[in-house]
């Protein structure tokens, strides 16, 4: 069993006994061709996937790249058209999986949602892993959308009195070093000292805290000046995934419908989360250092997104005993699945794979008759998954 309490040694996710579950699981695709490929793979998995929810693939509209923030709004638009008023009662798991995965070539054809994770006695796709790990959330969740990425693996303990029951956004937050904070999003808590006390006590209970604001890939100096670092500490709380309620989803949907087609890339983290909290400012909108492509209308579009979300609450669920692993690049994938002892231990990664049966001219009895076929098990590292 991994730290998040799920049986990773061979259970079947289709046999979930949870009273409350996701009503819809959404995969995003970069275009209609990738959407078709994802739908074909989902169809081939229909005998093993849970039957208690719908599976929907949503492609980005043709034209300019709109980023995962734009994709998120397109998803809400599609779901609202598909389900209408029923959506207000649904819990949705949104897995961002679009793109060409240039940094992870072995999943560039099938998509990173269908990359393999060798858990215990079974090999899951990244999509199935997300469904497994986040299956504990719906029973503590009001209707809305839980957003995650297919190339991020999370491990966490989930004891305590907590829930996704606040209006606006509720994000998972993980204790991290200041150096990690410079490459991720960092939460500025209203009460960082209280959270730090709980961390020092090695608490396994998840705790909810409100945020003053969110910093996207800040420098160490900015983290300290904004109060993201508790006194006497060299730790901050960084982002991974987040939830937003139905009312917020519809606000984003209405904004999207009035501004499409989008011509600029919107980031679900940098543009959504930075707009939240009582001390947020739209100053970040003109900072395009971390933007992949600064189009002519980008700053104006970011300011418009800020205006829609600036009055929205931001809460965090502080996961004191948790870890997240990004496997979105070949270097990260090989490291985590072959060299990282912590990940291998917590997720029970296999290091021996039955790969072949031997029956060749070299495997013959002395009289020339073929020898009995025997399965060969090689102590390959999980790097063998790269060749699948």
Coordinates of C-alpha atoms in Angstrom, one line a residue:
X1 CA 0.0 0.0 0.0
X2 CA 1.4 3.4 -0.9
X3 CA 1.3 6.4 1.5
X4 CA -1.9 7.6 0.1
X5 CA -3.6 4.5 1.4
X6 CA -4.4 2.8 -1.9
X7 CA -3.5 -0.8 -2.6
X8 CA -0.9 -0.6 -5.4
X9 CA 0.0 -4.3 -5.3
X10 CA -2.6 -5.6 -7.8
X11 CA -6.1 -4.4 -7.1
X12 CA -8.4 -3.5 -9.9
X13 CA -9.6 0.1 -10.0
X14 CA -12.8 -1.0 -11.7
X15 CA -13.9 -2.6 -8.4
X16 CA -14.0 0.7 -6.5
X17 CA -16.3 0.5 -3.5
X18 CA -16.4 4.2 -2.8
X19 CA -19.9 5.6 -2.2
X20 CA -19.0 8.9 -3.9
X21 CA -16.9 8.9 -7.1
X22 CA -16.1 11.0 -10.1
X23 CA -19.0 11.4 -12.5
X24 CA -16.8 12.3 -15.5
X25 CA -13.1 11.7 -16.3
X26 CA -11.8 14.1 -19.0
X27 CA -8.6 13.9 -21.0
X28 CA -7.5 16.9 -23.0
X29 CA -5.9 16.5 -26.4
X30 CA -4.0 18.9 -28.6
X31 CA -6.2 18.4 -31.7
X32 CA -8.8 16.2 -33.3
X33 CA -6.3 13.6 -34.5
X34 CA -4.9 13.1 -31.0
X35 CA -8.5 13.1 -29.7
X36 CA -9.3 10.2 -32.0
X37 CA -6.2 8.3 -30.8
X38 CA -7.1 8.8 -27.2
X39 CA -10.7 7.7 -27.8
X40 CA -9.5 4.5 -29.6
X41 CA -7.2 3.7 -26.6
X42 CA -10.0 4.3 -24.1
X43 CA -12.2 2.0 -26.1
X44 CA -9.5 -0.7 -26.0
X45 CA -9.5 -0.4 -22.2
X46 CA -13.2 -0.5 -21.6
X47 CA -13.1 -3.9 -20.0
X48 CA -10.7 -2.8 -17.3
X49 CA -11.7 0.8 -16.7
X50 CA -14.4 1.7 -14.0
X51 CA -17.9 1.8 -15.4
X52 CA -19.3 4.3 -12.8
X53 CA -18.2 7.4 -14.8
X54 CA -18.2 8.8 -18.3
X55 CA -15.0 9.3 -20.2
X56 CA -14.7 12.4 -22.4
X57 CA -11.8 13.5 -24.6
X58 CA -11.8 17.2 -25.3
X59 CA -9.5 18.6 -28.1
X60 CA -8.2 22.1 -28.2
X61 CA -10.0 24.1 -31.0
X62 CA -8.0 24.6 -34.2
X63 CA -5.8 27.6 -34.5
X64 CA -3.5 29.2 -32.0
X65 CA -2.2 27.3 -29.0
X66 CA -4.3 28.2 -25.9
X67 CA -2.3 26.6 -23.1
X68 CA -3.6 24.4 -20.4
X69 CA -5.7 27.3 -19.0
X70 CA -7.4 27.8 -22.3
X71 CA -7.9 24.0 -22.5
X72 CA -9.5 24.0 -19.1
X73 CA -12.0 26.6 -20.2
X74 CA -12.7 24.7 -23.4
X75 CA -13.4 21.6 -21.2
X76 CA -15.9 23.4 -19.1
X77 CA -17.5 24.8 -22.2
X78 CA -17.8 21.3 -23.7
X79 CA -19.1 19.7 -20.5
X80 CA -21.7 22.5 -20.0
X81 CA -23.0 21.9 -23.5
X82 CA -23.0 18.1 -23.0
X83 CA -24.6 17.8 -19.6
X84 CA -26.4 21.1 -19.0
X85 CA -27.9 21.6 -15.5
X86 CA -26.7 18.1 -14.5
X87 CA -23.1 19.4 -14.4
X88 CA -23.8 21.4 -11.3
X89 CA -24.1 18.1 -9.4
X90 CA -21.1 16.4 -11.0
X91 CA -17.6 15.8 -9.7
X92 CA -15.1 15.9 -12.6
X93 CA -11.5 14.6 -12.8
X94 CA -9.7 16.6 -15.5
X95 CA -6.4 15.2 -16.6
X96 CA -4.4 17.4 -18.9
X97 CA -2.7 15.2 -21.4
X98 CA -2.5 17.1 -24.7
X99 CA 0.7 18.1 -26.5
X100 CA 3.3 16.3 -28.5
X101 CA 5.5 15.2 -25.6
X102 CA 8.7 16.2 -27.3
X103 CA 10.5 15.9 -24.0
X104 CA 9.2 12.3 -23.6
X105 CA 9.5 10.7 -27.1
X106 CA 8.3 7.2 -26.1
X107 CA 4.8 8.5 -25.4
X108 CA 4.6 11.0 -28.3
X109 CA 2.4 8.6 -30.3
X110 CA 0.0 7.3 -27.7
X111 CA 0.1 10.4 -25.4
X112 CA 1.4 10.8 -21.9
X113 CA -1.9 9.8 -20.3
X114 CA -1.2 6.3 -21.6
X115 CA 2.5 6.2 -20.5
X116 CA 3.2 3.2 -18.2
X117 CA 3.7 3.1 -14.5
X118 CA 4.8 -0.3 -13.2
X119 CA 2.9 -0.6 -9.9
X120 CA 3.2 -3.8 -8.0
X121 CA 1.9 -6.7 -10.0
X122 CA 0.3 -4.6 -12.7
X123 CA 1.3 -1.9 -15.1
X124 CA -1.0 1.1 -15.0
X125 CA -1.3 3.9 -17.5
X126 CA -0.7 7.4 -16.0
X127 CA -4.4 8.0 -16.4
X128 CA -5.3 5.0 -14.3
X129 CA -2.8 6.0 -11.7
X130 CA -4.4 9.4 -11.4
X131 CA -7.8 7.8 -11.1
X132 CA -6.5 5.5 -8.4
X133 CA -4.7 8.1 -6.3
X134 CA -7.3 10.8 -6.5
X135 CA -10.3 8.4 -5.9
X136 CA -10.2 9.4 -2.2
X137 CA -11.2 12.9 -3.0
X138 CA -14.8 12.9 -4.4
X139 CA -16.3 11.8 -1.0
X140 CA -14.9 15.0 0.5
X141 CA -15.7 17.2 -2.5
X142 CA -18.5 19.5 -3.4
X143 CA -19.4 19.5 -7.2
X144 CA -16.7 21.0 -9.3
X145 CA -13.5 20.1 -11.2
X146 CA -10.3 18.6 -9.9
X147 CA -7.5 19.4 -12.3
X148 CA -4.2 17.4 -12.6
X149 CA -1.6 16.6 -15.2
X150 CA -0.9 13.2 -16.6
X151 CA 2.9 13.4 -16.1
X152 CA 2.8 14.2 -12.4
X153 CA 2.7 11.3 -9.8
X154 CA 1.6 12.2 -6.2
X155 CA 2.0 10.2 -3.0
X156 CA 0.5 11.4 0.2
X157 CA -1.1 10.6 3.5
X158 CA -4.7 11.8 3.8
X159 CA -5.7 11.6 7.5
X160 CA -7.3 14.5 9.3
X161 CA -10.5 16.6 9.0
X162 CA -10.4 18.2 5.5
X163 CA -12.5 18.6 2.4
X164 CA -12.8 20.4 -0.9
X165 CA -15.9 22.3 0.3
X166 CA -14.9 25.9 0.0
X167 CA -15.9 28.3 -2.8
X168 CA -13.3 29.2 -5.4
X169 CA -10.0 27.2 -5.6
X170 CA -8.6 24.7 -3.3
X171 CA -5.0 23.5 -4.1
X172 CA -2.9 20.7 -2.8
X173 CA 0.3 22.1 -1.2
X174 CA 3.5 20.2 -0.4
X175 CA 6.4 21.2 1.8
X176 CA 9.4 21.9 -0.4
X177 CA 12.9 23.5 -0.2
X178 CA 13.4 27.1 -1.3
X179 CA 15.2 25.9 -4.4
X180 CA 12.3 23.7 -5.4
X181 CA 10.1 26.8 -4.9
X182 CA 12.0 28.7 -7.6
X183 CA 10.7 26.3 -10.3
X184 CA 7.2 25.8 -9.0
X185 CA 4.2 27.8 -7.7
X186 CA 4.5 28.9 -4.0
X187 CA 1.6 29.6 -1.7
X188 CA 1.7 32.6 0.7
X189 CA -0.3 31.4 3.7
X190 CA -2.3 33.6 6.0
X191 CA -0.8 31.7 9.0
X192 CA 2.6 30.2 7.9
X193 CA 3.8 29.8 11.5
X194 CA 1.0 27.5 12.4
X195 CA 1.6 25.4 9.4
X196 CA 5.3 25.3 10.1
X197 CA 4.6 24.1 13.7
X198 CA 2.5 21.2 12.3
X199 CA 5.3 20.3 9.9
X200 CA 7.9 20.3 12.6
X201 CA 5.7 17.9 14.6
X202 CA 5.7 15.5 11.5
X203 CA 1.9 15.7 11.4
X204 CA 0.3 13.3 8.9
X205 CA -3.0 15.2 9.0
X206 CA -4.0 17.3 6.1
X207 CA -4.8 20.9 7.2
X208 CA -6.7 23.6 5.3
X209 CA -5.3 27.1 5.3
X210 CA -6.3 30.2 3.4
X211 CA -3.8 32.0 1.2
X212 CA -3.0 35.7 0.8
X213 CA -1.6 35.1 -2.7
X214 CA 0.2 32.7 -5.0
X215 CA 3.7 33.2 -6.5
X216 CA 4.6 31.6 -9.8
X217 CA 8.3 30.5 -9.9
X218 CA 9.5 33.2 -7.6
X219 CA 13.0 34.0 -6.6
X220 CA 14.1 33.1 -3.0
X221 CA 14.2 36.9 -2.3
X222 CA 10.6 37.3 -3.4
X223 CA 9.5 34.3 -1.4
X224 CA 11.0 35.7 1.8
X225 CA 9.8 39.3 1.2
X226 CA 6.2 38.1 0.5
X227 CA 6.1 36.0 3.7
X228 CA 6.0 32.6 2.0
X229 CA 8.7 31.3 4.3
X230 CA 7.9 30.9 8.0
X231 CA 10.4 32.4 10.4
X232 CA 13.3 30.1 11.2
X233 CA 12.4 27.9 8.3
X234 CA 13.9 27.2 4.9
X235 CA 10.7 25.5 3.6
X236 CA 7.8 26.7 1.5
X237 CA 4.6 25.1 0.3
X238 CA 4.5 24.4 -3.4
X239 CA 1.7 23.5 -5.9
X240 CA 0.8 20.3 -7.8
X241 CA -2.9 20.0 -8.5
X242 CA -6.1 22.0 -7.6
X243 CA -9.9 22.0 -7.4
X244 CA -12.4 24.7 -8.3
X245 CA -16.1 24.6 -7.6
X246 CA -18.9 24.6 -10.1
X247 CA -19.7 28.3 -9.8
X248 CA -16.1 29.2 -10.6
X249 CA -16.1 26.8 -13.5
X250 CA -19.2 28.5 -15.0
X251 CA -17.6 32.0 -14.6
X252 CA -14.6 30.8 -16.5
X253 CA -16.9 29.2 -19.1
X254 CA -18.8 32.4 -19.7
X255 CA -15.5 34.4 -20.0
X256 CA -14.3 31.9 -22.5
X257 CA -17.4 32.0 -24.6
X258 CA -17.2 35.8 -24.8
X259 CA -13.5 35.8 -25.8
X260 CA -13.1 32.8 -28.1
X261 CA -11.3 32.0 -30.3
X262 CA -8.4 32.6 -28.0
X263 CA -5.2 33.8 -29.6
X264 CA -2.9 33.6 -26.6
X265 CA -1.7 30.8 -24.3
X266 CA -3.2 30.9 -20.8
X267 CA -1.6 28.9 -18.0
X268 CA -3.9 27.3 -15.5
X269 CA -1.3 27.8 -12.8
X270 CA 0.4 31.1 -13.7
X271 CA -2.7 32.8 -14.9
X272 CA -5.5 31.3 -12.8
X273 CA -3.8 30.9 -9.4
X274 CA -1.8 34.2 -9.4
X275 CA -5.1 36.0 -9.7
X276 CA -6.4 34.6 -6.5
X277 CA -6.2 35.7 -2.8
X278 CA -6.8 38.9 -1.0
X279 CA -3.3 40.2 -1.8
X280 CA -3.1 39.3 -5.4
X281 CA -2.1 41.9 -7.9
X282 CA -2.2 42.1 -11.7
X283 CA 1.4 43.1 -11.9
X284 CA 2.4 39.6 -13.0
X285 CA 0.4 40.0 -16.2
X286 CA 3.1 42.0 -17.9
X287 CA 5.9 39.6 -16.7
X288 CA 6.4 37.2 -19.6
X289 CA 9.7 35.7 -18.4
X290 CA 8.1 32.3 -17.8
X291 CA 5.8 32.4 -20.8
X292 CA 6.5 30.1 -23.8
X293 CA 5.3 32.6 -26.4
X294 CA 4.6 36.2 -25.7
X295 CA 1.9 37.1 -28.3
X296 CA 0.8 40.7 -29.0
X297 CA -2.4 40.3 -27.0
X298 CA -1.1 38.2 -24.2
X299 CA -0.8 40.9 -21.5
X300 CA -4.3 42.2 -22.2
X301 CA -5.7 38.7 -22.1
X302 CA -4.0 37.9 -18.8
X303 CA -5.4 41.1 -17.3
X304 CA -8.9 40.0 -18.5
X305 CA -8.4 36.6 -16.8
X306 CA -7.3 38.4 -13.6
X307 CA -10.4 40.6 -13.6
X308 CA -12.6 37.5 -13.8
X309 CA -10.8 35.7 -11.0
X310 CA -9.4 38.4 -8.7
X311 CA -12.3 38.3 -6.2
X312 CA -12.0 34.5 -5.9
X313 CA -10.9 32.7 -2.7
X314 CA -7.7 30.5 -2.6
X315 CA -7.4 27.8 -0.1
X316 CA -4.8 25.1 0.3
X317 CA -4.8 21.6 1.7
X318 CA -1.4 21.3 3.4
X319 CA 0.0 17.8 2.9
X320 CA 2.8 17.6 5.4
X321 CA 3.7 14.0 4.4
X322 CA 3.6 14.0 0.7
X323 CA 5.7 13.9 -2.4
X324 CA 5.2 14.7 -6.1
X325 CA 7.2 13.4 -9.0
X326 CA 7.3 15.0 -12.4
X327 CA 8.0 12.4 -15.2
X328 CA 7.4 14.7 -18.1
X329 CA 11.0 14.5 -19.5
X330 CA 13.1 11.5 -20.5
X331 CA 15.7 12.3 -17.9
X332 CA 13.0 12.5 -15.1
X333 CA 11.3 9.3 -16.3
X334 CA 14.5 7.3 -16.3
X335 CA 15.6 8.7 -12.9
X336 CA 12.4 8.1 -11.1
X337 CA 11.7 4.6 -12.5
X338 CA 15.3 3.3 -12.2
X339 CA 17.3 5.3 -9.7
X340 CA 14.9 6.9 -7.2
X341 CA 14.8 4.5 -4.2
X342 CA 12.0 6.5 -2.5
X343 CA 9.6 6.4 -5.4
X344 CA 10.4 2.7 -6.0
X345 CA 9.7 1.9 -2.3
X346 CA 6.5 4.0 -1.9
X347 CA 4.9 2.8 -5.1
X348 CA 6.2 -0.7 -5.1
X349 CA 7.9 -0.4 -8.6
X350 CA 8.9 -3.6 -10.1
X351 CA 12.5 -4.2 -11.2
X352 CA 12.1 -7.7 -12.8
X353 CA 9.9 -8.1 -15.9
X354 CA 9.1 -11.3 -17.7
X355 CA 10.1 -10.4 -21.2
X356 CA 10.4 -13.4 -23.5
X357 CA 10.3 -17.2 -24.0
X358 CA 13.3 -18.9 -25.5
X359 CA 12.9 -21.4 -28.3
X360 CA 15.7 -21.0 -30.9
X361 CA 18.4 -23.2 -32.6
X362 CA 20.6 -22.3 -29.6
X363 CA 18.0 -23.8 -27.3
X364 CA 17.9 -27.4 -28.6
X365 CA 18.6 -30.7 -27.1
X366 CA 21.6 -32.6 -28.2
X367 CA 19.5 -34.8 -30.6
X368 CA 18.4 -31.6 -32.4
X369 CA 14.8 -31.5 -31.1
X370 CA 13.7 -28.2 -29.6
X371 CA 14.1 -28.0 -25.9
X372 CA 11.1 -27.2 -23.8
X373 CA 10.2 -23.6 -23.8
X374 CA 11.0 -21.8 -20.6
X375 CA 10.1 -18.3 -19.6
X376 CA 13.0 -16.0 -19.1
X377 CA 12.9 -13.4 -16.4
X378 CA 15.5 -10.7 -16.7
X379 CA 16.4 -8.3 -13.9
X380 CA 15.8 -5.4 -16.1
X381 CA 15.2 -2.0 -14.6
X382 CA 11.9 -0.3 -15.5
X383 CA 13.8 1.5 -18.2
X384 CA 12.5 -1.3 -20.4
X385 CA 9.2 0.5 -20.4
X386 CA 10.8 3.1 -22.6
X387 CA 10.8 0.6 -25.5
X388 CA 7.1 -0.4 -25.2

